Amino acid sequence: MAESVLERVNGNERLLRRGQLVNARLLIDTGEVSWLVAIVAGRLASVTRGPFVMPSWDFALRFSGEGWQRYASPDPLPGFNDLFALMKKRLLRVEGNLHPFMSNLFYFKAVLAEFSQAHPQ
Amino acid sequence: MSATLNATFEPVVGRYLRMKLQGRSHRIYVEEAGQGIPLLCLHTAGADTRQYRALLNDARILQHFRVVAFDLPWHGKSSPPEGWQDRDYALTSRAYLDTILAVADALALEKPVAMGCSIGGRIALHLALHHAERFRAIIGLEAGAHVDPYYDLGWLHRPDVHGGEVCAGVVSGLIAPGSPDADRWETLWHYMQGGPGVFKGDLHFYTADGDMRGQLGAIDTRKCPLYLLTGEFDYSCTPEDTLEVARRIPGAEAIIMKDIGHFPMSEHPQRFLDYLRPVLEKIRLEKIRGA
């Protein structure tokens, strides 16, 4: 499955163009599973499944289990279709150095959308 | 309307209005089209009158309504006041109300219908409370009494983050998933073109100064009808927020719009107009009945 999101992102030329200045380690916590995503110049260098003993990351997206399930569903209901919608409902918390995230929102929203398709559970 | 083989002018006319607002000289950009009952349109935070492009081109509405939209100071083609570089912009309820009434007076709009979206929807509630007698009807789009900030607004204006990218990135999810791509990205383009700190300054009104909780019960719809239209995919002003407003204002009519988000007139104009036309028709016939 990890190859799938790698292919989805790394094969998307427009997305790579958007993320060309992104170099970051991102932790995605779906409530049940944690993933570490290493990004180099917008390209996903690696996607590693947890659990982790001492994960090192720049910023983390921590979903509640319900938040991830609803966000990752094929047609999310109103209020669950965007990261900021989940933040407003307190179903997602963003932690760490937020600069890479906030200065590349279109990129990360697209990466998370791809990730949710590849890892709906 | 004049045309060549491959080019057509829209019926929209844009002009600049020179006027004083809060004692300072301003250059305000105004667009209008159509004839009849004045319909004064107010754009969302951090955007401009281009959001009303479909409404300003809708032949059926233009037949009975003079549709007028203006860019708030600091927005679109309206300039900020002289000396803007020495202060931070922050919209207040008082300044917002004064600006709307001053523009309506300057254009000699007689008993206009006011329609605003988001911050415009919020100020519509203020208009209904404080100036109902001046309006034929008031339409609040994506109107709620209050929104608590759900992200750090500081990110919207800092020199190490591209303002256009972050403002559009923040609001992008407020557009319904099924809205047409062309209109989605046109809407986001407007956000990408906002001046530094302007969206953030508007949100001062939206998240703090413009709080209407506790005042809704004083709105009297017998003086001025109030319509509230909200998109089901709006998580900023949710359908529940709007229904709560309607519940607290006797006589207010609320409509929840399917497959629409926070920017109905801009993100999915044709679907929105299907909801708006019957409301405008009701307002138009109401006037005839009362004439």
Short mmCIF file of C-alpha atoms in Angstrom, two decimals:
data_model
loop_
_atom_site.label_atom_id
_atom_site.label_comp_id
_atom_site.label_asym_id
_atom_site.label_seq_id
_atom_site.Cartn_x
_atom_site.Cartn_y
_atom_site.Cartn_z
CA MET A 1 0.00 0.00 0.00
CA ALA A 2 2.85 2.39 0.81
CA GLU A 3 4.03 2.17 -2.80
CA SER A 4 0.63 3.30 -3.90
CA VAL A 5 0.76 6.71 -2.22
CA LEU A 6 4.37 7.08 -3.35
CA GLU A 7 3.26 6.50 -6.90
CA ARG A 8 0.26 8.75 -6.60
CA VAL A 9 2.27 11.70 -5.33
CA ASN A 10 5.55 11.19 -7.14
CA GLY A 11 3.75 10.60 -10.41
CA ASN A 12 1.82 13.86 -10.18
CA GLU A 13 3.88 16.50 -11.93
CA ARG A 14 1.69 19.44 -10.89
CA LEU A 15 1.76 18.32 -7.28
CA LEU A 16 5.54 18.01 -7.33
CA ARG A 17 5.72 21.52 -8.80
CA ARG A 18 3.57 22.82 -5.94
CA GLY A 19 5.72 21.10 -3.36
CA GLN A 20 9.10 21.78 -4.87
CA LEU A 21 10.35 23.61 -1.75
CA VAL A 22 8.94 21.12 0.76
CA ASN A 23 11.52 19.22 2.79
CA ALA A 24 9.91 17.79 5.89
CA ARG A 25 9.17 14.73 7.97
CA LEU A 26 5.47 14.36 8.59
CA LEU A 27 3.79 12.11 11.14
CA ILE A 28 0.26 11.02 10.27
CA ASP A 29 -1.63 9.48 13.17
CA THR A 30 -4.97 8.04 11.99
CA GLY A 31 -6.01 7.20 15.51
CA GLU A 32 -5.14 3.55 14.98
CA VAL A 33 -1.97 3.60 12.89
CA SER A 34 0.95 6.02 12.68
CA TRP A 35 2.90 6.75 9.54
CA LEU A 36 6.12 8.67 9.00
CA VAL A 37 6.37 10.37 5.63
CA ALA A 38 9.73 11.76 4.53
CA ILE A 39 9.46 14.44 1.87
CA VAL A 40 12.39 15.74 -0.17
CA ALA A 41 11.77 18.55 -2.64
CA GLY A 42 8.09 17.62 -2.74
CA ARG A 43 8.79 13.99 -3.50
CA LEU A 44 7.79 11.27 -1.04
CA ALA A 45 11.13 9.66 -0.21
CA SER A 46 9.65 7.09 2.16
CA VAL A 47 6.40 6.15 3.86
CA THR A 48 6.93 4.03 6.98
CA ARG A 49 4.23 2.40 9.05
CA GLY A 50 4.44 2.53 12.87
CA PRO A 51 4.30 1.90 15.70
CA PHE A 52 7.42 3.93 16.47
CA VAL A 53 9.52 4.06 19.60
CA MET A 54 11.21 7.41 18.99
CA PRO A 55 9.71 9.03 15.88
CA SER A 56 11.32 12.24 14.71
CA TRP A 57 9.15 14.61 12.74
CA ASP A 58 8.73 18.29 11.83
CA PHE A 59 4.99 18.34 12.21
CA ALA A 60 2.26 15.85 12.95
CA LEU A 61 -1.34 15.48 11.86
CA ARG A 62 -3.15 13.63 14.63
CA PHE A 63 -6.62 12.49 13.65
CA SER A 64 -9.17 10.98 15.98
CA GLY A 65 -10.20 7.55 14.75
CA GLU A 66 -13.63 8.89 13.80
CA GLY A 67 -12.10 11.91 12.06
CA TRP A 68 -9.87 9.77 9.87
CA GLN A 69 -12.62 7.27 9.02
CA ARG A 70 -14.95 10.02 7.90
CA TYR A 71 -12.29 12.04 6.07
CA ALA A 72 -10.99 8.95 4.24
CA SER A 73 -14.41 7.75 3.13
CA PRO A 74 -14.94 7.86 -0.66
CA ASP A 75 -17.46 10.75 -0.47
CA PRO A 76 -16.97 12.56 2.84
CA LEU A 77 -20.07 14.11 4.33
CA PRO A 78 -20.27 17.88 4.88
CA GLY A 79 -18.01 18.86 7.74
CA PHE A 80 -15.56 16.00 7.14
CA ASN A 81 -14.23 16.76 3.66
CA ASP A 82 -11.25 18.97 4.53
CA LEU A 83 -8.45 19.07 7.10
CA PHE A 84 -9.66 22.45 8.40
CA ALA A 85 -13.19 21.12 8.75
CA LEU A 86 -11.81 18.38 11.00
CA MET A 87 -9.71 20.91 12.92
CA LYS A 88 -12.84 22.94 13.60
CA LYS A 89 -14.60 19.82 14.92
CA ARG A 90 -11.55 19.01 17.04
CA LEU A 91 -11.14 15.72 15.15
CA LEU A 92 -7.67 16.72 13.95
CA ARG A 93 -4.80 18.41 15.76
CA VAL A 94 -1.75 19.75 13.96
CA GLU A 95 1.42 19.85 16.05
CA GLY A 96 5.05 20.84 15.73
CA ASN A 97 6.68 23.29 13.34
CA LEU A 98 3.70 24.34 11.27
CA HIS A 99 5.62 26.49 8.80
CA PRO A 100 6.05 23.79 6.13
CA PHE A 101 2.36 22.91 6.45
CA MET A 102 0.89 26.42 6.44
CA SER A 103 3.14 27.70 3.67
CA ASN A 104 2.24 24.73 1.42
CA LEU A 105 -1.42 24.09 2.22
CA PHE A 106 -2.49 23.13 -1.29
CA TYR A 107 0.36 20.64 -1.48
CA PHE A 108 -0.31 19.00 1.89
CA LYS A 109 -4.08 18.92 1.40
CA ALA A 110 -3.48 17.07 -1.87
CA VAL A 111 -0.94 14.69 -0.32
CA LEU A 112 -3.32 13.87 2.52
CA ALA A 113 -6.14 13.29 0.06
CA GLU A 114 -3.92 10.84 -1.84
CA PHE A 115 -2.83 9.24 1.41
CA SER A 116 -6.42 8.76 2.55
CA GLN A 117 -7.25 7.02 -0.72
CA ALA A 118 -4.30 4.70 -0.34
CA HIS A 119 -4.79 4.10 3.41
CA PRO A 120 -8.47 4.49 4.20
CA GLN A 121 -8.15 2.43 7.41
CA MET B 1 -24.46 44.83 -25.62
CA SER B 2 -21.95 45.22 -28.42
CA ALA B 3 -20.02 42.42 -29.97
CA THR B 4 -17.52 41.47 -32.61
CA LEU B 5 -17.18 38.03 -34.07
CA ASN B 6 -15.35 36.54 -31.09
CA ALA B 7 -15.84 39.04 -28.29
CA THR B 8 -18.85 40.12 -26.27
CA PHE B 9 -19.22 42.78 -23.61
CA GLU B 10 -21.04 41.72 -20.48
CA PRO B 11 -23.85 44.01 -19.28
CA VAL B 12 -21.74 44.87 -16.22
CA VAL B 13 -20.45 48.44 -15.89
CA GLY B 14 -17.67 49.25 -13.42
CA ARG B 15 -16.87 52.72 -12.12
CA TYR B 16 -14.86 54.33 -9.34
CA LEU B 17 -16.65 56.28 -6.66
CA ARG B 18 -14.76 59.03 -4.82
CA MET B 19 -16.13 59.50 -1.35
CA LYS B 20 -15.32 60.09 2.29
CA LEU B 21 -15.59 57.16 4.68
CA GLN B 22 -14.93 57.62 8.38
CA GLY B 23 -13.57 61.07 7.52
CA ARG B 24 -11.00 59.81 5.04
CA SER B 25 -10.91 60.00 1.26
CA HIS B 26 -11.58 56.72 -0.52
CA ARG B 27 -11.67 55.41 -4.06
CA ILE B 28 -14.32 52.68 -4.18
CA TYR B 29 -14.88 50.37 -7.12
CA VAL B 30 -18.54 49.74 -7.96
CA GLU B 31 -20.07 47.40 -10.52
CA GLU B 32 -23.68 47.27 -11.59
CA ALA B 33 -26.06 45.84 -14.15
CA GLY B 34 -29.80 45.66 -14.68
CA GLN B 35 -32.67 47.89 -13.72
CA GLY B 36 -35.41 47.97 -11.13
CA ILE B 37 -35.21 47.20 -7.44
CA PRO B 38 -31.67 47.90 -6.18
CA LEU B 39 -29.91 44.76 -4.96
CA LEU B 40 -26.74 45.67 -3.07
CA CYS B 41 -24.29 42.76 -2.90
CA LEU B 42 -21.51 42.33 -0.33
CA HIS B 43 -18.57 40.02 -0.95
CA THR B 44 -16.87 37.67 1.52
CA ALA B 45 -13.77 38.33 3.61
CA GLY B 46 -10.58 38.71 1.62
CA ALA B 47 -12.35 38.73 -1.76
CA ASP B 48 -14.14 41.19 -4.05
CA THR B 49 -17.14 41.83 -6.32
CA ARG B 50 -16.03 39.26 -8.88
CA GLN B 51 -17.78 36.73 -6.67
CA TYR B 52 -21.07 38.14 -8.01
CA ARG B 53 -20.13 37.81 -11.69
CA ALA B 54 -22.92 35.33 -12.47
CA LEU B 55 -25.59 37.33 -10.69
CA LEU B 56 -24.46 40.46 -12.56
CA ASN B 57 -24.96 38.55 -15.80
CA ASP B 58 -28.24 36.79 -15.09
CA ALA B 59 -30.76 38.13 -17.59
CA ARG B 60 -33.79 36.98 -15.62
CA ILE B 61 -32.68 38.81 -12.47
CA LEU B 62 -31.42 41.89 -14.32
CA GLN B 63 -34.87 42.33 -15.83
CA HIS B 64 -36.27 43.34 -12.44
CA PHE B 65 -33.26 44.18 -10.29
CA ARG B 66 -30.48 46.75 -10.46
CA VAL B 67 -27.66 44.60 -9.15
CA VAL B 68 -24.91 46.65 -7.50
CA ALA B 69 -21.72 45.32 -5.95
CA PHE B 70 -18.74 47.21 -4.56
CA ASP B 71 -15.30 46.29 -3.34
CA LEU B 72 -14.80 47.17 0.30
CA PRO B 73 -11.85 49.51 0.92
CA TRP B 74 -8.59 47.47 0.78
CA HIS B 75 -10.30 44.86 -1.46
CA GLY B 76 -10.35 44.20 -5.18
CA LYS B 77 -9.97 47.46 -7.10
CA SER B 78 -10.86 49.70 -4.14
CA SER B 79 -7.75 51.27 -2.69
CA PRO B 80 -6.84 51.33 0.97
CA PRO B 81 -6.92 54.84 2.43
CA GLU B 82 -3.81 57.01 2.28
CA GLY B 83 -1.33 56.01 4.97
CA TRP B 84 -2.32 52.34 4.88
CA GLN B 85 1.31 51.32 5.12
CA ASP B 86 1.52 52.62 8.67
CA ARG B 87 -1.25 50.56 10.20
CA ASP B 88 -2.74 47.09 10.29
CA TYR B 89 -6.15 46.67 8.72
CA ALA B 90 -8.93 45.39 10.98
CA LEU B 91 -12.58 45.58 9.97
CA THR B 92 -15.02 46.70 12.66
CA SER B 93 -18.80 46.47 12.73
CA ARG B 94 -19.05 50.25 12.87
CA ALA B 95 -16.81 50.87 9.86
CA TYR B 96 -18.52 48.10 7.89
CA LEU B 97 -22.01 49.46 8.56
CA ASP B 98 -20.93 53.04 7.83
CA THR B 99 -19.38 51.98 4.52
CA ILE B 100 -22.45 50.09 3.32
CA LEU B 101 -24.84 52.90 4.21
CA ALA B 102 -22.53 55.55 2.72
CA VAL B 103 -22.21 53.68 -0.57
CA ALA B 104 -25.98 53.14 -0.71
CA ASP B 105 -26.50 56.87 -0.11
CA ALA B 106 -23.85 57.88 -2.65
CA LEU B 107 -25.56 55.75 -5.30
CA ALA B 108 -28.98 57.05 -4.22
CA LEU B 109 -30.29 53.50 -3.77
CA GLU B 110 -33.88 53.75 -2.64
CA LYS B 111 -34.95 50.95 -0.29
CA PRO B 112 -32.46 48.46 -1.68
CA VAL B 113 -32.35 44.77 -0.97
CA ALA B 114 -29.07 44.01 0.82
CA MET B 115 -27.41 40.65 0.26
CA GLY B 116 -24.08 39.67 1.77
CA CYS B 117 -22.07 36.48 2.13
CA SER B 118 -20.00 35.30 5.10
CA ILE B 119 -18.80 38.56 6.70
CA GLY B 120 -21.43 40.04 4.40
CA GLY B 121 -23.95 37.61 5.85
CA ARG B 122 -22.98 38.63 9.36
CA ILE B 123 -23.24 42.34 8.60
CA ALA B 124 -26.62 41.61 7.04
CA LEU B 125 -27.76 40.65 10.55
CA HIS B 126 -26.36 43.95 11.87
CA LEU B 127 -28.25 45.79 9.12
CA ALA B 128 -31.42 43.94 10.04
CA LEU B 129 -30.98 44.92 13.68
CA HIS B 130 -29.93 48.55 13.31
CA HIS B 131 -31.16 49.75 9.91
CA ALA B 132 -34.12 47.59 8.94
CA GLU B 133 -36.15 50.60 7.86
CA ARG B 134 -33.65 51.41 5.12
CA PHE B 135 -34.00 48.11 3.29
CA ARG B 136 -36.74 46.40 1.32
CA ALA B 137 -35.38 43.01 2.35
CA ILE B 138 -32.16 41.52 3.65
CA ILE B 139 -30.55 38.29 2.48
CA GLY B 140 -27.80 36.69 4.52
CA LEU B 141 -25.71 34.10 2.71
CA GLU B 142 -23.67 31.84 4.98
CA ALA B 143 -24.84 33.95 7.91
CA GLY B 144 -24.21 32.92 11.49
CA ALA B 145 -24.12 34.86 14.75
CA HIS B 146 -20.48 34.09 15.56
CA VAL B 147 -17.51 31.90 14.65
CA ASP B 148 -14.67 31.06 17.01
CA PRO B 149 -11.30 30.93 15.23
CA TYR B 150 -10.40 27.30 14.50
CA TYR B 151 -6.85 27.97 13.35
CA ASP B 152 -4.19 30.52 14.23
CA LEU B 153 -5.11 33.59 12.14
CA GLY B 154 -1.53 34.85 12.47
CA TRP B 155 -0.55 32.54 9.61
CA LEU B 156 -2.61 34.65 7.20
CA HIS B 157 -0.23 37.59 7.37
CA ARG B 158 3.46 37.03 7.91
CA PRO B 159 6.32 37.78 5.57
CA ASP B 160 7.67 34.23 5.45
CA VAL B 161 4.41 32.73 4.15
CA HIS B 162 2.94 33.64 0.75
CA GLY B 163 -0.29 35.45 1.62
CA GLY B 164 -2.19 34.50 -1.51
CA GLU B 165 -1.29 30.83 -1.20
CA VAL B 166 -2.16 30.55 2.48
CA CYS B 167 -5.44 32.49 2.27
CA ALA B 168 -6.66 30.42 -0.68
CA GLY B 169 -5.29 27.24 0.91
CA VAL B 170 -7.20 27.87 4.12
CA VAL B 171 -10.55 28.50 2.40
CA SER B 172 -10.22 25.89 -0.35
CA GLY B 173 -12.04 23.21 1.65
CA LEU B 174 -15.01 25.52 2.19
CA ILE B 175 -15.97 25.00 -1.44
CA ALA B 176 -18.29 22.02 -1.93
CA PRO B 177 -16.62 18.97 -3.53
CA GLY B 178 -19.08 18.99 -6.43
CA SER B 179 -18.72 22.64 -7.39
CA PRO B 180 -17.50 23.13 -10.96
CA ASP B 181 -13.73 23.27 -11.25
CA ALA B 182 -13.69 26.52 -13.22
CA ASP B 183 -15.73 28.33 -10.59
CA ARG B 184 -13.82 26.71 -7.73
CA TRP B 185 -10.48 27.96 -9.02
CA GLU B 186 -11.86 31.36 -10.02
CA THR B 187 -13.04 31.74 -6.42
CA LEU B 188 -9.64 30.72 -5.10
CA TRP B 189 -7.89 33.09 -7.50
CA HIS B 190 -9.72 35.99 -5.87
CA TYR B 191 -8.30 34.89 -2.52
CA MET B 192 -4.85 34.58 -4.00
CA GLN B 193 -5.07 38.22 -5.09
CA GLY B 194 -5.99 39.75 -1.74
CA GLY B 195 -3.67 42.37 -0.26
CA PRO B 196 -1.40 41.44 2.65
CA GLY B 197 -3.30 41.19 5.91
CA VAL B 198 -6.69 42.00 4.38
CA PHE B 199 -8.32 38.58 4.86
CA LYS B 200 -6.97 38.49 8.39
CA GLY B 201 -8.27 42.00 9.01
CA ASP B 202 -11.74 41.01 7.82
CA LEU B 203 -11.70 38.04 10.16
CA HIS B 204 -11.34 40.45 13.07
CA PHE B 205 -14.95 41.35 12.34
CA TYR B 206 -15.95 37.74 11.65
CA THR B 207 -14.41 36.16 14.76
CA ALA B 208 -14.46 38.98 17.31
CA ASP B 209 -15.93 42.43 16.71
CA GLY B 210 -19.03 41.37 14.78
CA ASP B 211 -20.40 38.89 17.33
CA MET B 212 -24.21 38.91 17.13
CA ARG B 213 -24.96 36.38 19.83
CA GLY B 214 -27.41 37.79 22.30
CA GLN B 215 -28.76 40.40 19.87
CA LEU B 216 -30.66 38.26 17.40
CA GLY B 217 -33.94 38.40 19.29
CA ALA B 218 -34.10 42.17 18.78
CA ILE B 219 -34.31 41.81 14.99
CA ASP B 220 -37.84 42.59 13.83
CA THR B 221 -38.66 40.98 10.49
CA ARG B 222 -41.96 42.88 10.39
CA LYS B 223 -39.87 45.92 9.51
CA CYS B 224 -37.78 44.11 6.92
CA PRO B 225 -38.00 40.51 5.69
CA LEU B 226 -34.90 38.41 6.38
CA TYR B 227 -33.83 35.44 4.28
CA LEU B 228 -30.92 33.16 5.20
CA LEU B 229 -29.36 30.85 2.61
CA THR B 230 -26.50 28.56 3.61
CA GLY B 231 -24.63 25.85 1.75
CA GLU B 232 -24.59 22.36 3.29
CA PHE B 233 -20.79 22.08 2.87
CA ASP B 234 -20.02 25.28 4.76
CA TYR B 235 -18.10 24.35 7.91
CA SER B 236 -17.30 27.99 8.73
CA CYS B 237 -20.91 29.08 9.02
CA THR B 238 -22.61 25.71 9.23
CA PRO B 239 -26.23 24.99 8.32
CA GLU B 240 -26.80 24.45 12.05
CA ASP B 241 -25.43 27.96 12.75
CA THR B 242 -27.85 29.48 10.27
CA LEU B 243 -30.80 27.43 11.48
CA GLU B 244 -30.01 28.59 15.01
CA VAL B 245 -30.08 32.22 13.82
CA ALA B 246 -33.43 31.60 12.13
CA ARG B 247 -34.77 29.95 15.25
CA ARG B 248 -33.96 33.06 17.29
CA ILE B 249 -35.46 35.56 14.84
CA PRO B 250 -39.22 35.21 14.43
CA GLY B 251 -40.18 35.43 10.77
CA ALA B 252 -36.71 34.75 9.37
CA GLU B 253 -36.72 32.21 6.56
CA ALA B 254 -33.79 29.78 6.26
CA ILE B 255 -32.89 27.67 3.24
CA ILE B 256 -30.10 25.07 3.25
CA MET B 257 -28.56 24.70 -0.21
CA LYS B 258 -27.49 21.23 -1.40
CA ASP B 259 -24.03 20.68 -2.89
CA ILE B 260 -22.91 24.23 -2.07
CA GLY B 261 -20.25 25.48 0.34
CA HIS B 262 -19.26 28.86 1.77
CA PHE B 263 -19.19 30.85 -1.51
CA PRO B 264 -22.51 30.05 -3.23
CA MET B 265 -22.59 32.91 -5.76
CA SER B 266 -19.01 32.26 -6.84
CA GLU B 267 -18.30 28.54 -6.41
CA HIS B 268 -21.49 27.19 -7.98
CA PRO B 269 -23.31 30.19 -9.43
CA GLN B 270 -25.97 28.47 -11.49
CA ARG B 271 -27.06 26.17 -8.68
CA PHE B 272 -27.11 29.14 -6.30
CA LEU B 273 -29.20 31.23 -8.68
CA ASP B 274 -31.77 28.43 -8.72
CA TYR B 275 -32.14 29.02 -4.98
CA LEU B 276 -31.93 32.81 -5.16
CA ARG B 277 -34.38 33.56 -7.97
CA PRO B 278 -37.50 32.41 -6.05
CA VAL B 279 -36.39 34.50 -3.05
CA LEU B 280 -35.95 37.59 -5.21
CA GLU B 281 -39.27 36.91 -6.89
CA LYS B 282 -40.95 36.74 -3.51
CA ILE B 283 -39.33 40.03 -2.52
CA ARG B 284 -40.40 41.63 -5.78
CA LEU B 285 -44.02 40.50 -5.44
CA GLU B 286 -44.05 41.49 -1.79
CA LYS B 287 -43.30 45.04 -2.86
CA ILE B 288 -46.14 45.00 -5.39
CA ARG B 289 -48.53 43.72 -2.73
CA GLY B 290 -47.51 46.52 -0.40
CA ALA B 291 -47.58 49.24 -3.03
#
